[in-house]
Amino acid sequence: MILRKKKKRSGILVSAALRVMHPDLYRAGIKTQVQLGEWATQYQLEDMCHHLKHWASVFNVVSVICNRRSPPHRDPKCRPEAFDIMTTAGVYHPVIMDFMNLGIKFLYDSGSMLASSCCLVRHHMHVQQGSWIVTAWYMRDSIHNFVGTPRTDYAKYGNVQRSDPVEKKDV
């Protein structure tokens, strides 16, 4: 029960982060979940309906990786324009997440969250010692295709909406 609550909290957190980073993908994830629920209801798949009601993320897949190193790889079953979000927890020595084809390395301490197109970005990490968990949240292309969710555009920095600064008034 405790693990289920933590997974739900983590799902809400990564969904909120995606809402800020890639609003169109966030909406596509919601649309996919709704359409999948309608399909499950139509075919009276009660177990699936139950699990979809309790799934707290716009992502449709989560992988939990415990105390394993990650060899250099890409995730070809995901949409290239989609973001995967990876979070860490545990007690371990500092780790580096290497986005190899971009030439970028990130300090990947416990409690970190990284997002990227893991279909396009070759990445890996290696932990020598410690106890740690990585959760990788992503969207399977096949699930979006199954329910007919259109592809989103790539996230662009120019899509960020800024609010007007509040004018300072003399008091």
PDB file of N, CA and C in Angstrom, residues 44-106:
ATOM      1  N   GLN A  44     -15.849  -4.207 -21.918  1.00  0.00           N
ATOM      2  CA  GLN A  44     -16.106  -4.706 -20.560  1.00  0.00           C
ATOM      3  C   GLN A  44     -14.865  -5.346 -19.930  1.00  0.00           C
ATOM      4  N   LEU A  45     -13.754  -4.678 -20.057  1.00  0.00           N
ATOM      5  CA  LEU A  45     -12.502  -5.133 -19.450  1.00  0.00           C
ATOM      6  C   LEU A  45     -12.394  -4.493 -18.068  1.00  0.00           C
ATOM      7  N   GLU A  46     -13.052  -5.115 -17.100  1.00  0.00           N
ATOM      8  CA  GLU A  46     -13.196  -4.521 -15.770  1.00  0.00           C
ATOM      9  C   GLU A  46     -11.863  -4.303 -15.060  1.00  0.00           C
ATOM     10  N   ASP A  47     -10.953  -5.269 -15.149  1.00  0.00           N
ATOM     11  CA  ASP A  47      -9.648  -5.098 -14.496  1.00  0.00           C
ATOM     12  C   ASP A  47      -8.902  -3.903 -15.081  1.00  0.00           C
ATOM     13  N   MET A  48      -8.937  -3.787 -16.401  1.00  0.00           N
ATOM     14  CA  MET A  48      -8.253  -2.669 -17.041  1.00  0.00           C
ATOM     15  C   MET A  48      -8.894  -1.347 -16.643  1.00  0.00           C
ATOM     16  N   CYS A  49     -10.223  -1.304 -16.609  1.00  0.00           N
ATOM     17  CA  CYS A  49     -10.924  -0.082 -16.179  1.00  0.00           C
ATOM     18  C   CYS A  49     -10.513   0.298 -14.760  1.00  0.00           C
ATOM     19  N   HIS A  50     -10.452  -0.696 -13.882  1.00  0.00           N
ATOM     20  CA  HIS A  50     -10.066  -0.450 -12.489  1.00  0.00           C
ATOM     21  C   HIS A  50      -8.660   0.158 -12.414  1.00  0.00           C
ATOM     22  N   HIS A  51      -7.715  -0.442 -13.131  1.00  0.00           N
ATOM     23  CA  HIS A  51      -6.332   0.044 -13.076  1.00  0.00           C
ATOM     24  C   HIS A  51      -6.188   1.420 -13.714  1.00  0.00           C
ATOM     25  N   LEU A  52      -6.918   1.672 -14.788  1.00  0.00           N
ATOM     26  CA  LEU A  52      -6.855   2.998 -15.413  1.00  0.00           C
ATOM     27  C   LEU A  52      -7.414   4.076 -14.489  1.00  0.00           C
ATOM     28  N   LYS A  53      -8.443   3.742 -13.716  1.00  0.00           N
ATOM     29  CA  LYS A  53      -9.016   4.714 -12.771  1.00  0.00           C
ATOM     30  C   LYS A  53      -8.016   5.098 -11.688  1.00  0.00           C
ATOM     31  N   HIS A  54      -7.124   4.178 -11.339  1.00  0.00           N
ATOM     32  CA  HIS A  54      -6.169   4.422 -10.257  1.00  0.00           C
ATOM     33  C   HIS A  54      -4.782   4.830 -10.759  1.00  0.00           C
ATOM     34  N   TRP A  55      -4.603   4.851 -12.067  1.00  0.00           N
ATOM     35  CA  TRP A  55      -3.318   5.256 -12.648  1.00  0.00           C
ATOM     36  C   TRP A  55      -3.228   6.767 -12.568  1.00  0.00           C
ATOM     37  N   ALA A  56      -2.197   7.290 -11.918  1.00  0.00           N
ATOM     38  CA  ALA A  56      -2.135   8.727 -11.604  1.00  0.00           C
ATOM     39  C   ALA A  56      -1.146   9.494 -12.474  1.00  0.00           C
ATOM     40  N   SER A  57      -0.903   9.024 -13.675  1.00  0.00           N
ATOM     41  CA  SER A  57       0.081   9.688 -14.525  1.00  0.00           C
ATOM     42  C   SER A  57      -0.437   9.798 -15.952  1.00  0.00           C
ATOM     43  N   VAL A  58       0.011  10.829 -16.660  1.00  0.00           N
ATOM     44  CA  VAL A  58      -0.313  10.939 -18.084  1.00  0.00           C
ATOM     45  C   VAL A  58       0.568   9.998 -18.908  1.00  0.00           C
ATOM     46  N   PHE A  59       1.652   9.511 -18.321  1.00  0.00           N
ATOM     47  CA  PHE A  59       2.494   8.526 -18.996  1.00  0.00           C
ATOM     48  C   PHE A  59       1.790   7.177 -18.941  1.00  0.00           C
ATOM     49  N   ASN A  60       1.993   6.336 -19.961  1.00  0.00           N
ATOM     50  CA  ASN A  60       1.308   5.044 -19.945  1.00  0.00           C
ATOM     51  C   ASN A  60       2.226   3.879 -19.587  1.00  0.00           C
ATOM     52  N   VAL A  61       3.485   4.163 -19.293  1.00  0.00           N
ATOM     53  CA  VAL A  61       4.421   3.119 -18.871  1.00  0.00           C
ATOM     54  C   VAL A  61       5.345   3.686 -17.798  1.00  0.00           C
ATOM     55  N   VAL A  62       5.664   2.851 -16.818  1.00  0.00           N
ATOM     56  CA  VAL A  62       6.714   3.192 -15.862  1.00  0.00           C
ATOM     57  C   VAL A  62       7.596   1.956 -15.701  1.00  0.00           C
ATOM     58  N   SER A  63       8.894   2.164 -15.773  1.00  0.00           N
ATOM     59  CA  SER A  63       9.857   1.099 -15.502  1.00  0.00           C
ATOM     60  C   SER A  63      10.573   1.450 -14.211  1.00  0.00           C
ATOM     61  N   VAL A  64      10.718   0.465 -13.344  1.00  0.00           N
ATOM     62  CA  VAL A  64      11.418   0.658 -12.079  1.00  0.00           C
ATOM     63  C   VAL A  64      12.706  -0.158 -12.147  1.00  0.00           C
ATOM     64  N   ILE A  65      13.818   0.519 -11.979  1.00  0.00           N
ATOM     65  CA  ILE A  65      15.128  -0.108 -12.097  1.00  0.00           C
ATOM     66  C   ILE A  65      15.813   0.010 -10.742  1.00  0.00           C
ATOM     67  N   CYS A  66      16.182  -1.125 -10.155  1.00  0.00           N
ATOM     68  CA  CYS A  66      16.787  -1.135  -8.821  1.00  0.00           C
ATOM     69  C   CYS A  66      18.214  -1.673  -8.892  1.00  0.00           C
ATOM     70  N   ASN A  67      19.147  -0.871  -8.397  1.00  0.00           N
ATOM     71  CA  ASN A  67      20.540  -1.293  -8.238  1.00  0.00           C
ATOM     72  C   ASN A  67      21.131  -1.940  -9.489  1.00  0.00           C
ATOM     73  N   ARG A  68      20.867  -1.361 -10.625  1.00  0.00           N
ATOM     74  CA  ARG A  68      21.415  -1.863 -11.884  1.00  0.00           C
ATOM     75  C   ARG A  68      22.070  -0.721 -12.637  1.00  0.00           C
ATOM     76  N   ARG A  69      23.080  -1.055 -13.383  1.00  0.00           N
ATOM     77  CA  ARG A  69      23.641  -0.030 -14.254  1.00  0.00           C
ATOM     78  C   ARG A  69      22.871  -0.054 -15.573  1.00  0.00           C
ATOM     79  N   SER A  70      22.930   1.038 -16.243  1.00  0.00           N
ATOM     80  CA  SER A  70      22.219   1.200 -17.502  1.00  0.00           C
ATOM     81  C   SER A  70      23.252   1.324 -18.614  1.00  0.00           C
ATOM     82  N   PRO A  71      23.360   0.327 -19.489  1.00  0.00           N
ATOM     83  CA  PRO A  71      24.319   0.451 -20.586  1.00  0.00           C
ATOM     84  C   PRO A  71      23.858   1.522 -21.574  1.00  0.00           C
ATOM     85  N   PRO A  72      24.758   2.047 -22.401  1.00  0.00           N
ATOM     86  CA  PRO A  72      24.354   3.055 -23.380  1.00  0.00           C
ATOM     87  C   PRO A  72      23.236   2.518 -24.280  1.00  0.00           C
ATOM     88  N   HIS A  73      22.160   3.291 -24.386  1.00  0.00           N
ATOM     89  CA  HIS A  73      21.022   2.845 -25.192  1.00  0.00           C
ATOM     90  C   HIS A  73      20.123   4.012 -25.583  1.00  0.00           C
ATOM     91  N   ARG A  74      19.221   3.729 -26.507  1.00  0.00           N
ATOM     92  CA  ARG A  74      18.096   4.596 -26.851  1.00  0.00           C
ATOM     93  C   ARG A  74      16.848   3.769 -26.594  1.00  0.00           C
ATOM     94  N   ASP A  75      15.706   4.414 -26.547  1.00  0.00           N
ATOM     95  CA  ASP A  75      14.442   3.717 -26.325  1.00  0.00           C
ATOM     96  C   ASP A  75      13.595   3.825 -27.593  1.00  0.00           C
ATOM     97  N   PRO A  76      13.749   2.883 -28.529  1.00  0.00           N
ATOM     98  CA  PRO A  76      13.134   3.017 -29.851  1.00  0.00           C
ATOM     99  C   PRO A  76      11.615   2.841 -29.885  1.00  0.00           C
ATOM    100  N   LYS A  77      11.007   2.339 -28.821  1.00  0.00           N
ATOM    101  CA  LYS A  77       9.558   2.126 -28.839  1.00  0.00           C
ATOM    102  C   LYS A  77       8.772   3.359 -28.402  1.00  0.00           C
ATOM    103  N   CYS A  78       9.471   4.436 -28.144  1.00  0.00           N
ATOM    104  CA  CYS A  78       8.821   5.683 -27.740  1.00  0.00           C
ATOM    105  C   CYS A  78       8.813   6.652 -28.915  1.00  0.00           C
ATOM    106  N   ARG A  79       7.916   7.620 -28.848  1.00  0.00           N
ATOM    107  CA  ARG A  79       7.846   8.632 -29.896  1.00  0.00           C
ATOM    108  C   ARG A  79       9.058   9.556 -29.793  1.00  0.00           C
ATOM    109  N   PRO A  80       9.673   9.897 -30.910  1.00  0.00           N
ATOM    110  CA  PRO A  80      10.866  10.753 -30.831  1.00  0.00           C
ATOM    111  C   PRO A  80      10.571  12.146 -30.282  1.00  0.00           C
ATOM    112  N   GLU A  81       9.362  12.645 -30.491  1.00  0.00           N
ATOM    113  CA  GLU A  81       9.026  13.985 -29.995  1.00  0.00           C
ATOM    114  C   GLU A  81       8.569  13.968 -28.536  1.00  0.00           C
ATOM    115  N   ALA A  82       8.493  12.791 -27.960  1.00  0.00           N
ATOM    116  CA  ALA A  82       8.026  12.661 -26.576  1.00  0.00           C
ATOM    117  C   ALA A  82       9.189  12.765 -25.595  1.00  0.00           C
ATOM    118  N   PHE A  83       8.885  13.242 -24.409  1.00  0.00           N
ATOM    119  CA  PHE A  83       9.860  13.269 -23.323  1.00  0.00           C
ATOM    120  C   PHE A  83       9.652  12.047 -22.442  1.00  0.00           C
ATOM    121  N   ASP A  84      10.731  11.435 -22.036  1.00  0.00           N
ATOM    122  CA  ASP A  84      10.729  10.459 -20.957  1.00  0.00           C
ATOM    123  C   ASP A  84      11.207  11.226 -19.735  1.00  0.00           C
ATOM    124  N   ILE A  85      10.665  10.889 -18.591  1.00  0.00           N
ATOM    125  CA  ILE A  85      11.123  11.532 -17.354  1.00  0.00           C
ATOM    126  C   ILE A  85      11.664  10.451 -16.433  1.00  0.00           C
ATOM    127  N   MET A  86      12.892  10.660 -15.965  1.00  0.00           N
ATOM    128  CA  MET A  86      13.545   9.708 -15.077  1.00  0.00           C
ATOM    129  C   MET A  86      13.796  10.374 -13.731  1.00  0.00           C
ATOM    130  N   THR A  87      13.446   9.665 -12.673  1.00  0.00           N
ATOM    131  CA  THR A  87      13.666  10.177 -11.321  1.00  0.00           C
ATOM    132  C   THR A  87      14.509   9.171 -10.545  1.00  0.00           C
ATOM    133  N   THR A  88      15.193   9.652  -9.512  1.00  0.00           N
ATOM    134  CA  THR A  88      16.041   8.779  -8.705  1.00  0.00           C
ATOM    135  C   THR A  88      15.682   8.894  -7.232  1.00  0.00           C
ATOM    136  N   ALA A  89      15.968   7.821  -6.521  1.00  0.00           N
ATOM    137  CA  ALA A  89      15.821   7.805  -5.066  1.00  0.00           C
ATOM    138  C   ALA A  89      16.833   6.800  -4.529  1.00  0.00           C
ATOM    139  N   GLY A  90      17.281   7.020  -3.326  1.00  0.00           N
ATOM    140  CA  GLY A  90      18.193   6.071  -2.715  1.00  0.00           C
ATOM    141  C   GLY A  90      19.411   6.744  -2.118  1.00  0.00           C
ATOM    142  N   VAL A  91      20.315   5.911  -1.625  1.00  0.00           N
ATOM    143  CA  VAL A  91      21.553   6.386  -1.016  1.00  0.00           C
ATOM    144  C   VAL A  91      22.701   5.782  -1.813  1.00  0.00           C
ATOM    145  N   TYR A  92      23.464   6.645  -2.464  1.00  0.00           N
ATOM    146  CA  TYR A  92      24.572   6.173  -3.279  1.00  0.00           C
ATOM    147  C   TYR A  92      25.539   7.321  -3.527  1.00  0.00           C
ATOM    148  N   HIS A  93      26.715   6.968  -4.010  1.00  0.00           N
ATOM    149  CA  HIS A  93      27.710   7.984  -4.355  1.00  0.00           C
ATOM    150  C   HIS A  93      27.225   8.757  -5.576  1.00  0.00           C
ATOM    151  N   PRO A  94      27.727   9.962  -5.772  1.00  0.00           N
ATOM    152  CA  PRO A  94      27.291  10.740  -6.940  1.00  0.00           C
ATOM    153  C   PRO A  94      27.430   9.949  -8.243  1.00  0.00           C
ATOM    154  N   VAL A  95      26.428  10.086  -9.069  1.00  0.00           N
ATOM    155  CA  VAL A  95      26.360   9.371 -10.339  1.00  0.00           C
ATOM    156  C   VAL A  95      26.232  10.400 -11.455  1.00  0.00           C
ATOM    157  N   ILE A  96      26.738  10.068 -12.603  1.00  0.00           N
ATOM    158  CA  ILE A  96      26.624  10.927 -13.776  1.00  0.00           C
ATOM    159  C   ILE A  96      25.683  10.253 -14.770  1.00  0.00           C
ATOM    160  N   MET A  97      24.698  11.003 -15.256  1.00  0.00           N
ATOM    161  CA  MET A  97      23.868  10.549 -16.374  1.00  0.00           C
ATOM    162  C   MET A  97      24.494  11.160 -17.614  1.00  0.00           C
ATOM    163  N   ASP A  98      24.880  10.324 -18.533  1.00  0.00           N
ATOM    164  CA  ASP A  98      25.586  10.762 -19.733  1.00  0.00           C
ATOM    165  C   ASP A  98      24.647  10.697 -20.930  1.00  0.00           C
ATOM    166  N   PHE A  99      24.362  11.864 -21.528  1.00  0.00           N
ATOM    167  CA  PHE A  99      23.614  11.933 -22.784  1.00  0.00           C
ATOM    168  C   PHE A  99      24.678  11.972 -23.881  1.00  0.00           C
ATOM    169  N   MET A 100      25.083  10.810 -24.319  1.00  0.00           N
ATOM    170  CA  MET A 100      26.296  10.622 -25.111  1.00  0.00           C
ATOM    171  C   MET A 100      26.295  11.378 -26.438  1.00  0.00           C
ATOM    172  N   ASN A 101      25.246  11.263 -27.229  1.00  0.00           N
ATOM    173  CA  ASN A 101      25.281  11.895 -28.548  1.00  0.00           C
ATOM    174  C   ASN A 101      25.100  13.407 -28.479  1.00  0.00           C
ATOM    175  N   LEU A 102      24.757  13.936 -27.307  1.00  0.00           N
ATOM    176  CA  LEU A 102      24.685  15.387 -27.123  1.00  0.00           C
ATOM    177  C   LEU A 102      25.945  15.942 -26.473  1.00  0.00           C
ATOM    178  N   GLY A 103      26.760  15.049 -25.918  1.00  0.00           N
ATOM    179  CA  GLY A 103      27.967  15.495 -25.234  1.00  0.00           C
ATOM    180  C   GLY A 103      27.668  16.207 -23.925  1.00  0.00           C
ATOM    181  N   ILE A 104      26.555  15.828 -23.272  1.00  0.00           N
ATOM    182  CA  ILE A 104      26.136  16.479 -22.026  1.00  0.00           C
ATOM    183  C   ILE A 104      26.120  15.438 -20.908  1.00  0.00           C
ATOM    184  N   LYS A 105      26.648  15.814 -19.757  1.00  0.00           N
ATOM    185  CA  LYS A 105      26.614  14.951 -18.577  1.00  0.00           C
ATOM    186  C   LYS A 105      25.942  15.712 -17.446  1.00  0.00           C
ATOM    187  N   PHE A 106      25.099  15.001 -16.705  1.00  0.00           N
ATOM    188  CA  PHE A 106      24.380  15.595 -15.579  1.00  0.00           C
ATOM    189  C   PHE A 106      24.746  14.868 -14.299  1.00  0.00           C
TER     190      PHE A 106
END
